[in-house]
Coordinates of C-alpha atoms and ligand atoms in Angstrom, one line a residue:
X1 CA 0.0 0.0 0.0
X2 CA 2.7 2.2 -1.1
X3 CA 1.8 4.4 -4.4
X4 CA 0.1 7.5 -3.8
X5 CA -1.7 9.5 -6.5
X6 CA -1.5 13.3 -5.7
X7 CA -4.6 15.6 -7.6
X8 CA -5.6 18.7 -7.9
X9 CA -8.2 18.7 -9.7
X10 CA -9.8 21.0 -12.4
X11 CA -12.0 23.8 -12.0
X12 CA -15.7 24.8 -13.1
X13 CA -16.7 28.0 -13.0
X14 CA -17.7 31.5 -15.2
X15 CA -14.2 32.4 -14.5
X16 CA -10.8 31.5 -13.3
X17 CA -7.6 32.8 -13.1
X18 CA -4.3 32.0 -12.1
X19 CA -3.3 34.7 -9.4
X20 CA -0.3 32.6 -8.3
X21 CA -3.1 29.7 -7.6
X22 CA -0.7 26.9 -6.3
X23 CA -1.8 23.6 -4.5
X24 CA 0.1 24.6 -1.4
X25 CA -1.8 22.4 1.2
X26 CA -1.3 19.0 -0.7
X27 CA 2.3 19.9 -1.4
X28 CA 3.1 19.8 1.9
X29 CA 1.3 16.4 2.0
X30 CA 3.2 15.2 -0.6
X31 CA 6.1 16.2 1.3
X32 CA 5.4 14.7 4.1
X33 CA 4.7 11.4 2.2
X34 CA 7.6 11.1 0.8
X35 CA 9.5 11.4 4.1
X36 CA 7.6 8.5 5.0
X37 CA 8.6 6.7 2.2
X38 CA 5.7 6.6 0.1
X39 CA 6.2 6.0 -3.7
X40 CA 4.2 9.7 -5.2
X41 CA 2.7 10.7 -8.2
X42 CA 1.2 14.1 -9.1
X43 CA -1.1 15.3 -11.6
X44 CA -2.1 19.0 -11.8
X45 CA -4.8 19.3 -14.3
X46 CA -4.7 22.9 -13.5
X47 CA -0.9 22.7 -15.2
X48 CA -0.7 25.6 -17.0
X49 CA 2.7 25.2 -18.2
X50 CA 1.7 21.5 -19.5
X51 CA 4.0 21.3 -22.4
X52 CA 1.4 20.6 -24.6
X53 CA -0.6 23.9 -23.8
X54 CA 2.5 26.1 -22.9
X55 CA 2.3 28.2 -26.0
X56 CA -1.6 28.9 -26.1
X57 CA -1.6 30.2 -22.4
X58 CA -0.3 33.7 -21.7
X59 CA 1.8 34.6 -18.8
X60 CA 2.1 38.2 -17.1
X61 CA 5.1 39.8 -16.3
X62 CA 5.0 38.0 -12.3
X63 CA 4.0 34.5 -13.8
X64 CA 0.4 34.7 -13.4
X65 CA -2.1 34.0 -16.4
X66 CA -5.2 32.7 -18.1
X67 CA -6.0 28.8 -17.8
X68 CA -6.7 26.9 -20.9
X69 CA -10.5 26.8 -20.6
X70 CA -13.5 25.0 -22.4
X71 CA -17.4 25.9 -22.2
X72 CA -19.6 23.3 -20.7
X73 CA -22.8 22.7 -19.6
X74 CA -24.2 24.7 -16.4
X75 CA -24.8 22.9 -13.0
X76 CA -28.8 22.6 -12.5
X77 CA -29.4 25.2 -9.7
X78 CA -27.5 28.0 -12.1
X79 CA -28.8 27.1 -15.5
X80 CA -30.4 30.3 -15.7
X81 CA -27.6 32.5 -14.9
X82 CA -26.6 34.7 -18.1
X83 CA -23.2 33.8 -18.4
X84 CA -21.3 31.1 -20.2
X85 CA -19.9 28.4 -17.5
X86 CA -16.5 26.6 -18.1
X87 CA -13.7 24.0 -17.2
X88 CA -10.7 25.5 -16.4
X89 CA -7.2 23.4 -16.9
X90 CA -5.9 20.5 -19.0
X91 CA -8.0 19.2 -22.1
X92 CA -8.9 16.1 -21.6
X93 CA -7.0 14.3 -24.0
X94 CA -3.9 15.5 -22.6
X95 CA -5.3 14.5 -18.9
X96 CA -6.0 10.8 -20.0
X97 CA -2.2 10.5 -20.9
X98 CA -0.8 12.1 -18.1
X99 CA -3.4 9.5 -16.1
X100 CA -2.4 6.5 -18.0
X101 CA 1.7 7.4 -17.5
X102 CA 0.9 7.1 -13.7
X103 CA 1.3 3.3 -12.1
X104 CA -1.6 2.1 -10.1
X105 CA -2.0 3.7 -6.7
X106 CA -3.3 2.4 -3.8
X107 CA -4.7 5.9 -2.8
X108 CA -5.7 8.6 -4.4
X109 CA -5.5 12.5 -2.6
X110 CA -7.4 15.3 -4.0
X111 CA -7.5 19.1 -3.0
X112 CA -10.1 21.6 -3.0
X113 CA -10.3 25.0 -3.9
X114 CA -13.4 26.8 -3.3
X115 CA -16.9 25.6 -2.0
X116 CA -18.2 26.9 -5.6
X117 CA -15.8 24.8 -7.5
X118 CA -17.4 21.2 -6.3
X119 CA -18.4 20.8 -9.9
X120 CA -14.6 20.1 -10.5
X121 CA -14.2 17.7 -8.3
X122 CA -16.9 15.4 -9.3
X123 CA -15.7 16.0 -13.0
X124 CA -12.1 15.0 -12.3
X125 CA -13.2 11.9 -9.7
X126 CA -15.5 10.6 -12.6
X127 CA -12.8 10.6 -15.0
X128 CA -9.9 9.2 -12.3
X129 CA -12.6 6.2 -11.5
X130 CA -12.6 5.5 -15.7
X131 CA -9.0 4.3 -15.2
X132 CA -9.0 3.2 -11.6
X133 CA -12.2 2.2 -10.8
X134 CA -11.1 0.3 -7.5
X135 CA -8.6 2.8 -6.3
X136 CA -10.5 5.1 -2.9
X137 CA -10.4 9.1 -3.4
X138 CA -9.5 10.9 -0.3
X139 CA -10.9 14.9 -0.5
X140 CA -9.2 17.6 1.7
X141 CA -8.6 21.2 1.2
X142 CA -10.8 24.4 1.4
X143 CA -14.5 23.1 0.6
X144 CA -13.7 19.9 2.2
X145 CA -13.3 21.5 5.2
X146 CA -16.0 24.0 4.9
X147 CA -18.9 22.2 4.0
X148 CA -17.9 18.1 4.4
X149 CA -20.9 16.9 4.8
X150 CA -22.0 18.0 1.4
X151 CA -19.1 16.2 0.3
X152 CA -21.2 13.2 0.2
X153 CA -23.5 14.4 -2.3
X154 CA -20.8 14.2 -4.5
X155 CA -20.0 10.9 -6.9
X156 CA -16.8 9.5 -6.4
X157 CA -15.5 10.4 -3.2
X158 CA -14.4 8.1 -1.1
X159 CA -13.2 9.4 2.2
X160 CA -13.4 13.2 3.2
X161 CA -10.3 15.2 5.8
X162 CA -11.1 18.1 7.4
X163 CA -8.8 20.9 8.6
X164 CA -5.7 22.9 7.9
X165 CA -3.4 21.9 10.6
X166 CA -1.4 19.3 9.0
X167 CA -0.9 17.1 12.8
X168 CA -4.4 16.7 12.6
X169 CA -4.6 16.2 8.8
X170 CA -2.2 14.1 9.1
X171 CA -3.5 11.5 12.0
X172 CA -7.4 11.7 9.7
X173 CA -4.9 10.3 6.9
X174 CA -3.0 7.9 8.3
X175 CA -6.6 6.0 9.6
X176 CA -7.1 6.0 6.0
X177 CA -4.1 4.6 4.9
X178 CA -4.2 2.2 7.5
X179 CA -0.5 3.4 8.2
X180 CA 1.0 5.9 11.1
X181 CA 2.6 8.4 9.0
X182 CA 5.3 10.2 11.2
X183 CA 5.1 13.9 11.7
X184 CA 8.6 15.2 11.9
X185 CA 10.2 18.2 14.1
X186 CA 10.8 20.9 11.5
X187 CA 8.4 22.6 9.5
X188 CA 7.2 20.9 6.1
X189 CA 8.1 22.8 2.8
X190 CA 5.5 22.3 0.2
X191 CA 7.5 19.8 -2.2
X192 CA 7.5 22.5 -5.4
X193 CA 9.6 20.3 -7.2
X194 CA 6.6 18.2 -8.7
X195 CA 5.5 21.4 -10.4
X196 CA 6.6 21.8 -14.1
X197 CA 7.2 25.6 -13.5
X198 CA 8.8 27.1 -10.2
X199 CA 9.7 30.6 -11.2
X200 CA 6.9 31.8 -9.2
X201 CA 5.7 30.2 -5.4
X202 CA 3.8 30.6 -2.5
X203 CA 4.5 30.7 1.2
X204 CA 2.6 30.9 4.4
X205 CA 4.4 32.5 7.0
X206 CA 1.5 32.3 9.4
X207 CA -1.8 30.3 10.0
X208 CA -5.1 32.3 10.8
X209 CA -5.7 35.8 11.4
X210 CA -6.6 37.8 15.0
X211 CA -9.2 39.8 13.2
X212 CA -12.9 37.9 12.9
X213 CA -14.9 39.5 9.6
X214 CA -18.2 38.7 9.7
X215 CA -17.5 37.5 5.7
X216 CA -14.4 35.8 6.3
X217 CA -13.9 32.5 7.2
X218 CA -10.4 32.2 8.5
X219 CA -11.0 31.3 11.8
X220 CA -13.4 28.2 10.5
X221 CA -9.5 26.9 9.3
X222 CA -7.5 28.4 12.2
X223 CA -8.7 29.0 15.1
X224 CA -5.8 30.5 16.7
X225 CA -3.2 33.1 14.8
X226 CA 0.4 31.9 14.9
X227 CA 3.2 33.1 13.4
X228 CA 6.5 31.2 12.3
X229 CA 10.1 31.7 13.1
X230 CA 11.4 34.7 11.0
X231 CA 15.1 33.1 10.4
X232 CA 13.3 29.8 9.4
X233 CA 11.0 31.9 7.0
X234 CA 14.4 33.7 5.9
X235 CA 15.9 30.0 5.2
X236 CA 13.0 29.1 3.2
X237 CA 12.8 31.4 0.7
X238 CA 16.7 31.1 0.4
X239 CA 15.9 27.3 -0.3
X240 CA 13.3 28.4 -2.8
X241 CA 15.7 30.6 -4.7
X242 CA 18.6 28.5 -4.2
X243 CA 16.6 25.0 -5.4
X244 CA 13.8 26.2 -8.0
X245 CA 15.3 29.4 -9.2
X246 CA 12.2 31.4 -8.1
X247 CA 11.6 34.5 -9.8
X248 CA 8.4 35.6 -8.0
X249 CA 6.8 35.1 -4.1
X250 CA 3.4 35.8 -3.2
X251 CA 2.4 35.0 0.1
X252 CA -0.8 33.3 1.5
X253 CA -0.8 34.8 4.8
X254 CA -4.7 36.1 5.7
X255 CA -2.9 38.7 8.2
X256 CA 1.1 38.7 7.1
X257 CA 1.7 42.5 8.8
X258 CA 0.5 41.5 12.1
X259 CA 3.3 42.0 15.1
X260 CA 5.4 43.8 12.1
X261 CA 8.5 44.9 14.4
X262 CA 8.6 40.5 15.3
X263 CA 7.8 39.2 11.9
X264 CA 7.3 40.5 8.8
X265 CA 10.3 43.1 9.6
X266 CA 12.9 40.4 10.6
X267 CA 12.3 38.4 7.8
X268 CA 12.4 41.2 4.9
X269 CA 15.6 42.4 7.2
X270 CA 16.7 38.5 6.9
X271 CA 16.1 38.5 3.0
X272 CA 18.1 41.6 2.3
X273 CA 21.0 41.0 4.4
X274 CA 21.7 37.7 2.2
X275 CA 21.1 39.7 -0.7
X276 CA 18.5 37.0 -2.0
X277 CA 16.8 38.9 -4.6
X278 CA 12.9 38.0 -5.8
X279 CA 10.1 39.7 -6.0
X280 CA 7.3 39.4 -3.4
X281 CA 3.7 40.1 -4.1
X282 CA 0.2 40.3 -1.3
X283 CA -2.5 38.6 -3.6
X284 CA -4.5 38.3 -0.4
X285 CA -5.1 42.0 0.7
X286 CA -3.1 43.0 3.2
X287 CA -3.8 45.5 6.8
X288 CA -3.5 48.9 6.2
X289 CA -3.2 49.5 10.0
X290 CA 0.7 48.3 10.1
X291 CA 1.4 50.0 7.0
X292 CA 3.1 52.8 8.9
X293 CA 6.1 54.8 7.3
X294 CA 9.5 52.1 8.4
X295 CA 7.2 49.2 7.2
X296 CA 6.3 51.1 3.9
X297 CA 10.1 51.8 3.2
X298 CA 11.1 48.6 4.2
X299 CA 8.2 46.6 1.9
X300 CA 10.0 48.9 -1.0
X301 CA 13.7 48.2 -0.5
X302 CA 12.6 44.3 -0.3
X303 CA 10.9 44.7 -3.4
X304 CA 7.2 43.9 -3.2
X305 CA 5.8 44.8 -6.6
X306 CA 2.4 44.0 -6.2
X307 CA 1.4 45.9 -3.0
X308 CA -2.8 45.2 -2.3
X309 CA -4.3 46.4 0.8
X310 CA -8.1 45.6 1.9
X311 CA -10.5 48.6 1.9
X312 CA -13.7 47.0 1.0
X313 CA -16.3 49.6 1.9
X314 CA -15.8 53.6 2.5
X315 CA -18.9 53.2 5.0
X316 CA -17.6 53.7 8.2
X317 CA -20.4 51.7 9.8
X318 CA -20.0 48.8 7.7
X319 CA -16.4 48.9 8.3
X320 CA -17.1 48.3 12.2
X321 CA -20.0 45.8 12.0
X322 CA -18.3 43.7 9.5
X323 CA -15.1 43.4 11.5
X324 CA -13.2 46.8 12.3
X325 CA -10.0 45.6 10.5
X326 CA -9.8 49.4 8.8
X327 CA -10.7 52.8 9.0
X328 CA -10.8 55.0 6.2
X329 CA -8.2 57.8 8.2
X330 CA -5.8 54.4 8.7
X331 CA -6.3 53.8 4.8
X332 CA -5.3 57.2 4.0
X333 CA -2.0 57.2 6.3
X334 CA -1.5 54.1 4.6
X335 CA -1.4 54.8 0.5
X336 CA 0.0 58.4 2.0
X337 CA 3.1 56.3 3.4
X338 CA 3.4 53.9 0.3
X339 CA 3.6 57.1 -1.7
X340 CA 5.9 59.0 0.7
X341 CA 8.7 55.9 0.1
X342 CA 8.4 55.8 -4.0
X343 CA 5.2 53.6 -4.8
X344 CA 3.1 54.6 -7.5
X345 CA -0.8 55.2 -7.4
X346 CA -0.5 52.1 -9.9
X347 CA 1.4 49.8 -8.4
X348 CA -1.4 50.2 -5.0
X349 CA -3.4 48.1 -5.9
X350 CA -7.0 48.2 -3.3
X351 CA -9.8 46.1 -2.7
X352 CA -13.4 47.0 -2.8
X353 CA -16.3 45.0 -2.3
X354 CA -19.0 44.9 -4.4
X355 CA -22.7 43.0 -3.2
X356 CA -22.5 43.0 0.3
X357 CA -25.4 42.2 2.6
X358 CA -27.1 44.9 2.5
X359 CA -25.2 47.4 0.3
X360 CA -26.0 49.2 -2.3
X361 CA -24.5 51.1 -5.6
X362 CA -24.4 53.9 -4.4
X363 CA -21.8 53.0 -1.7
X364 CA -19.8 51.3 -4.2
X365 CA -19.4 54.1 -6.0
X366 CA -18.8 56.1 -3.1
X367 CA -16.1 54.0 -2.5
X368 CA -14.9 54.3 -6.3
X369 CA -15.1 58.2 -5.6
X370 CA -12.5 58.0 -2.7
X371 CA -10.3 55.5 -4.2
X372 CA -10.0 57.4 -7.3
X373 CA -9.3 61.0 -5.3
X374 CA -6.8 59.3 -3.6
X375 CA -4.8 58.2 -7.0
X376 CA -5.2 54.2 -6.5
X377 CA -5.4 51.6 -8.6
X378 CA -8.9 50.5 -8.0
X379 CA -9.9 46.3 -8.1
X380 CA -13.4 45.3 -7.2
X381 CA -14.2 42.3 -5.2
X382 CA -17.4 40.8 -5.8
X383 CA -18.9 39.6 -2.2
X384 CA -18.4 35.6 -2.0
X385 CA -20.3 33.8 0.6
X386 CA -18.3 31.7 2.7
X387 CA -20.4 29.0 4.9
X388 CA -20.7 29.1 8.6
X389 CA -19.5 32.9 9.1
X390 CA -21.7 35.5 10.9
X391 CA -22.6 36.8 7.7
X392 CA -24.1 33.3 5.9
X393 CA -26.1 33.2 10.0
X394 CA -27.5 36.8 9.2
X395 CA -28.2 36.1 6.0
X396 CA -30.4 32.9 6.7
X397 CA -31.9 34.7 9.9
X398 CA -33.4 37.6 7.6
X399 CA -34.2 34.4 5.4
X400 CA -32.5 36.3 2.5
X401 CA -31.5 32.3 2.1
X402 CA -32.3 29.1 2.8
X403 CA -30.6 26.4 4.5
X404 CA -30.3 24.5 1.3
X405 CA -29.1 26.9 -0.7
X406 CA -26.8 25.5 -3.2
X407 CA -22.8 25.9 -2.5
X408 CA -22.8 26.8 -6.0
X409 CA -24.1 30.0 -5.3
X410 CA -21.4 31.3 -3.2
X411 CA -19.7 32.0 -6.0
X412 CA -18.6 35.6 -5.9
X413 CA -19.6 36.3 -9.7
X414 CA -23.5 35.8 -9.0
X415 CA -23.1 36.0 -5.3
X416 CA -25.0 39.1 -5.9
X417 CA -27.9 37.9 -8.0
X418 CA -29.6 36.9 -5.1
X419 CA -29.7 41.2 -3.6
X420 CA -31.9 43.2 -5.4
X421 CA -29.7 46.0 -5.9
X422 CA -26.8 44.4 -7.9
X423 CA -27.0 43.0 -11.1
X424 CA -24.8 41.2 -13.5
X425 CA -25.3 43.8 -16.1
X426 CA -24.9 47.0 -13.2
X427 CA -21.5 44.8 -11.8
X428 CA -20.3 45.1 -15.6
X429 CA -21.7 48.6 -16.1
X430 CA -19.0 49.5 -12.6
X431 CA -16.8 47.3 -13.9
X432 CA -16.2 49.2 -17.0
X433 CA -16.2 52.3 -15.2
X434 CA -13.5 51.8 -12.6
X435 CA -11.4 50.3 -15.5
X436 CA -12.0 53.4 -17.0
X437 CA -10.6 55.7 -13.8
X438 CA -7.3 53.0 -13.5
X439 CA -6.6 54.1 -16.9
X440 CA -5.4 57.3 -15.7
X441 CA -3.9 56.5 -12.5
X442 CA 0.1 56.4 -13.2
Ligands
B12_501 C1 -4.5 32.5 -0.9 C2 -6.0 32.7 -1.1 C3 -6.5 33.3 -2.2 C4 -5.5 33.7 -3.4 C5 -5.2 32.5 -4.2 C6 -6.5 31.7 -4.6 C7 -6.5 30.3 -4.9 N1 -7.5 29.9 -5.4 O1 -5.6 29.6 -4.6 C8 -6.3 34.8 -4.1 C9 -6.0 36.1 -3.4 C10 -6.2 34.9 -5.5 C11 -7.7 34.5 -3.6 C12 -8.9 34.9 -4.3 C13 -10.1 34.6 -3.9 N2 -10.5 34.0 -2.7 CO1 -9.3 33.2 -1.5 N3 -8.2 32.6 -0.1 C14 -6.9 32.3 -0.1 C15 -6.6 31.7 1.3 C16 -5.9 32.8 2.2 C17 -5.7 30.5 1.3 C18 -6.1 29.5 0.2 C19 -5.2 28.4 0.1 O2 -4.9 27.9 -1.0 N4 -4.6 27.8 1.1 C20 -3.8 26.7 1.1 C21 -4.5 25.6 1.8 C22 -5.3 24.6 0.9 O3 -3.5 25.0 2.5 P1 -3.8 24.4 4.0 O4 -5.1 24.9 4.5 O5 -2.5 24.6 4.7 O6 -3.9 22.9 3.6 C23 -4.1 22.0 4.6 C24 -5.5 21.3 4.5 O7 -6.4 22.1 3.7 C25 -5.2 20.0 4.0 N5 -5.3 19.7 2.6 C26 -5.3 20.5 1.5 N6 -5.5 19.7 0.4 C27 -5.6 18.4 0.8 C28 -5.9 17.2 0.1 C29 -6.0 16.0 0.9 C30 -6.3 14.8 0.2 C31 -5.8 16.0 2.3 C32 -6.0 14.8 3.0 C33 -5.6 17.2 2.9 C34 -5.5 18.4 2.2 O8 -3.8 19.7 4.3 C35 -3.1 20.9 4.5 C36 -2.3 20.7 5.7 O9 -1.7 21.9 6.1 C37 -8.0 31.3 1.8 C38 -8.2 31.5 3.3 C39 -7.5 30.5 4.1 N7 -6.9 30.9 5.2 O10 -7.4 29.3 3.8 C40 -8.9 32.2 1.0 C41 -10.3 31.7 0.6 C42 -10.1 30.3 0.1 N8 -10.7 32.6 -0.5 C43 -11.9 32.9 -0.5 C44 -12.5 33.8 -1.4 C45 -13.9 34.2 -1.1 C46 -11.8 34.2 -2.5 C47 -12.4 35.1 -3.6 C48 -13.7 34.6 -4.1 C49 -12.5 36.5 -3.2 C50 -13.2 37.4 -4.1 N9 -14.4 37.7 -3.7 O11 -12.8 37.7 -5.2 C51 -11.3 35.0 -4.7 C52 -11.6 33.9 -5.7 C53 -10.5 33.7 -6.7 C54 -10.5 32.5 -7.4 N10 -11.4 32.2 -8.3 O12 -9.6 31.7 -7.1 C55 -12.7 32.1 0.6 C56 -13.4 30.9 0.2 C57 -14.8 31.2 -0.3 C58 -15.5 29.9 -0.6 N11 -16.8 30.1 -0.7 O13 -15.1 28.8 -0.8 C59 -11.5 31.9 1.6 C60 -11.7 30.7 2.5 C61 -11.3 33.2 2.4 C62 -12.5 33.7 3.1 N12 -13.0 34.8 2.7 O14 -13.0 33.1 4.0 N13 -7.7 33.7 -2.5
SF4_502 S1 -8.8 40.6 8.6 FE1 -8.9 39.5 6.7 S2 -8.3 37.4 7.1 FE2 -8.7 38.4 9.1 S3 -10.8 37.8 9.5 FE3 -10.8 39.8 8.4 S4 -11.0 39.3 6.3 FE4 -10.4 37.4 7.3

């Protein structure tokens, strides 16, 4: 019982992009596997850089890009939706040789991505079952944890893990496999040498966040907030450059600024004074609140190109009840401070939320207003729902939804549909016109 089968899997959806998208969590596992001498395989039908489909998918300049995509049918409980629906990642051709070059294994480990994307799941089991019809698919990841009970609504799943701390992760598989795997001392680097491209990673210097947005669900994965060692953080992205030549680092951290002067300070001190030189980038937004002037200057002299900080509303009320992670004076200080130490109104990138409970246009725009005065480059966020969090309890209290609504209406592009005030066509219609203000920031 020694050949594991590593997934992740493709994606369904209206759209998809690959905003350094990495399959971080099962990386580690495969790591960890390995060390306990398991025989691994991986297949990434999210492969962009496939050989096969290299040249028809574009990178950007940071090594982020479009997946090659085909249009499919839409689920039942979205058929209606006025949009066309696709499957994002290898063709399927290409997929059935990549599964037939594998050996048999004995297991087979698939991630999961959002709770919207459980169309992909069933897609990829169904076509891993063709060709291994015996061989039992373990699910963890992000909708696995989140909703696994409606993991069993789902055809060809065998066995479901929960969490994100890998102890526990780890003792859920080794029940499975019917083995003790052994969990050792040091921390476990995500084993990026099964990918076919490592110019640009990810890395988690922390689990969880201190903050609790009534939106979020970070605290559903983490309960607690813990940091890492700065040196060994330091070590590890020496590794990465040293090992995979890595071009580009964006972090997953869902509060990375926290404690600055003990963490994120040491480590950028760490990277400079060994002179490893990459480029670092904040997909996930980032707190305004610690961006005071020495962490500003120091965030420019490490070389963070893509700097994005979390607004989401200019309401000051909704800024409170939703959490009170940001004021609109800390925001202010903030791009004031980026700008004081040589960043551009275009390389700040800010977040804004669009179809919130119980927001309407006119906020938004309010919001587009403020960004726009304050010379930033402007990206709208439209409102996901994330199950279990104080907002999905509101919601379902005010009976705005039901109980059974489907997960495939969390999804953040038609999230909305189900507010009166926020269209498809009206998220377009703002769509176009904040494009239009970014335009002209420089
Ligand atoms: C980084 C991140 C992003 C990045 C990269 C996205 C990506 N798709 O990879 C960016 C910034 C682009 C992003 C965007 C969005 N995100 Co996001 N994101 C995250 C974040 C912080 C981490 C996700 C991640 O990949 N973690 C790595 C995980 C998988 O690693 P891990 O937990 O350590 O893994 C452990 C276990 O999960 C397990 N495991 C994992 N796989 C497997 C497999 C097996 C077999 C086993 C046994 C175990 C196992 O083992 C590991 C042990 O350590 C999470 C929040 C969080 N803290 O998790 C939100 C999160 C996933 N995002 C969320 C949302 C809402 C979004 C957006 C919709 C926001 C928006 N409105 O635009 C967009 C959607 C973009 C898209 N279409 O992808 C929601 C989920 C919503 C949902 N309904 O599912 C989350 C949960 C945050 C939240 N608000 O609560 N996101
Ligand atoms: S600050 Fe960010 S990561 Fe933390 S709870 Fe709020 S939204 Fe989630």
């Amino acid at each position: 019982m020694n050949n594991i089968l590593l997934i992740n899997p493709w994606i369904c959806d209206f759209a998809a992009y690959d905003l350094w998208m990495r399959p971080f969590g099962l990386l580690r596992i495969a790591s960890l596997l390995k060390a306990n001498r398991y025989n691994i395989s991986y297949i990434d039908f999210l492969n962009r850089y496939h050989p096969k489909i290299k040249k028809l998918v574009k990178n950007d300049d940071f090594g982020c890009g479009k997946f090659y995509k085909r249009h499919i049918q839409k689920p039942e409980p979205i058929k209606d939706v006025e949009r066309p629906y696709s499957i994002y990642g290898l063709p399927e051709e290409i997929a059935l040789k990549e599964v037939k070059n594998v050996p048999k294994p004995d297991f087979i480990l698939m991630t999961s991505g959002m709770t919207y994307w459980y169309p992909g799941l069933e897609y990829t089991a169904r076509f891993l079952k063709k060709r291994f019809p015996d061989v039992p698919i373990v699910l963890g990841g992000i909708y696995a944890t989140l909703l696994p009970e409606h993991v069993k609504s789902l055809e060809g799943i065998d066995y479901v893990v929960t969490g994100s701390d890998l102890p526990s992760v780890c003792l859920q598989l080794s029940l499975i496999l019917g083995k003790d795997i052994k969990f050792p001392e040091c921390y476990i680097y995500p084993d990026y040498s099964l990918l076919s491209d490592t110019s640009s990673l990810v890395i988690e210097t922390s689990k969880g966040c201190p903050f609790n947005c009534s939106y979020c669900g970070s605290k559903l994965f983490n309960k607690r907030f813990i940091q890492r060692n700065p040196e060994e953080i330091v070590d590890e992205i020496e590794f990465y450059r040293e090992n995979y030549k890595v071009k580009d680092i964006a972090f997953y951290d869902d509060a990375l600024l926290v404690n600055a002067d003990k963490h994120i300070i040491p480590i950028l001190d760490g990277v400079l004074k060994k002179g490893i030189s990459v480029n670092f980038h904040t997909p996930n937004g980032l707190h305004v609140r610690f961006i005071d002037k020495k962490l500003a200057k120091k965030l420019k002299e490490a070389n963070f190109k893509t700097v994005t900080l979390s607004f989401e509303t200019v309401n000051p009320l909704r800024q409170r009840n939703t959490g009170g992670k940001v004021t609109t004076e800390e925001f202010k200080t903030a791009v004031e401070n980026l700008k004081s130490v040589g960043y551009s109104g275009k390389e700040i990138g800010v977040y804004l939320m669009v179809g919130m409970p119980h927001q309407d246009e006119k906020e938004v725009r309010d919001g587009i207003e403020f960004l726009h005065n304050l010379k930033v480059h402007i990206t709208l966020v439209t409102y996901s729902l994330v199950p279990n969090t104080i907002d999905e309890k509101m919601l379902k209290k005010e009976g705005i939804i039901n109980s059974d609504l489907d997960p495939l209406w969390h999804n953040d592009t038609i999230f909305s549909l189900i507010q009166d005030d926020f269209s498809l066509k009206r998220i377009k219609a703002l769509r176009d016109y904040v494009s239009s203000l970014n335009r002209k920031i420089v």
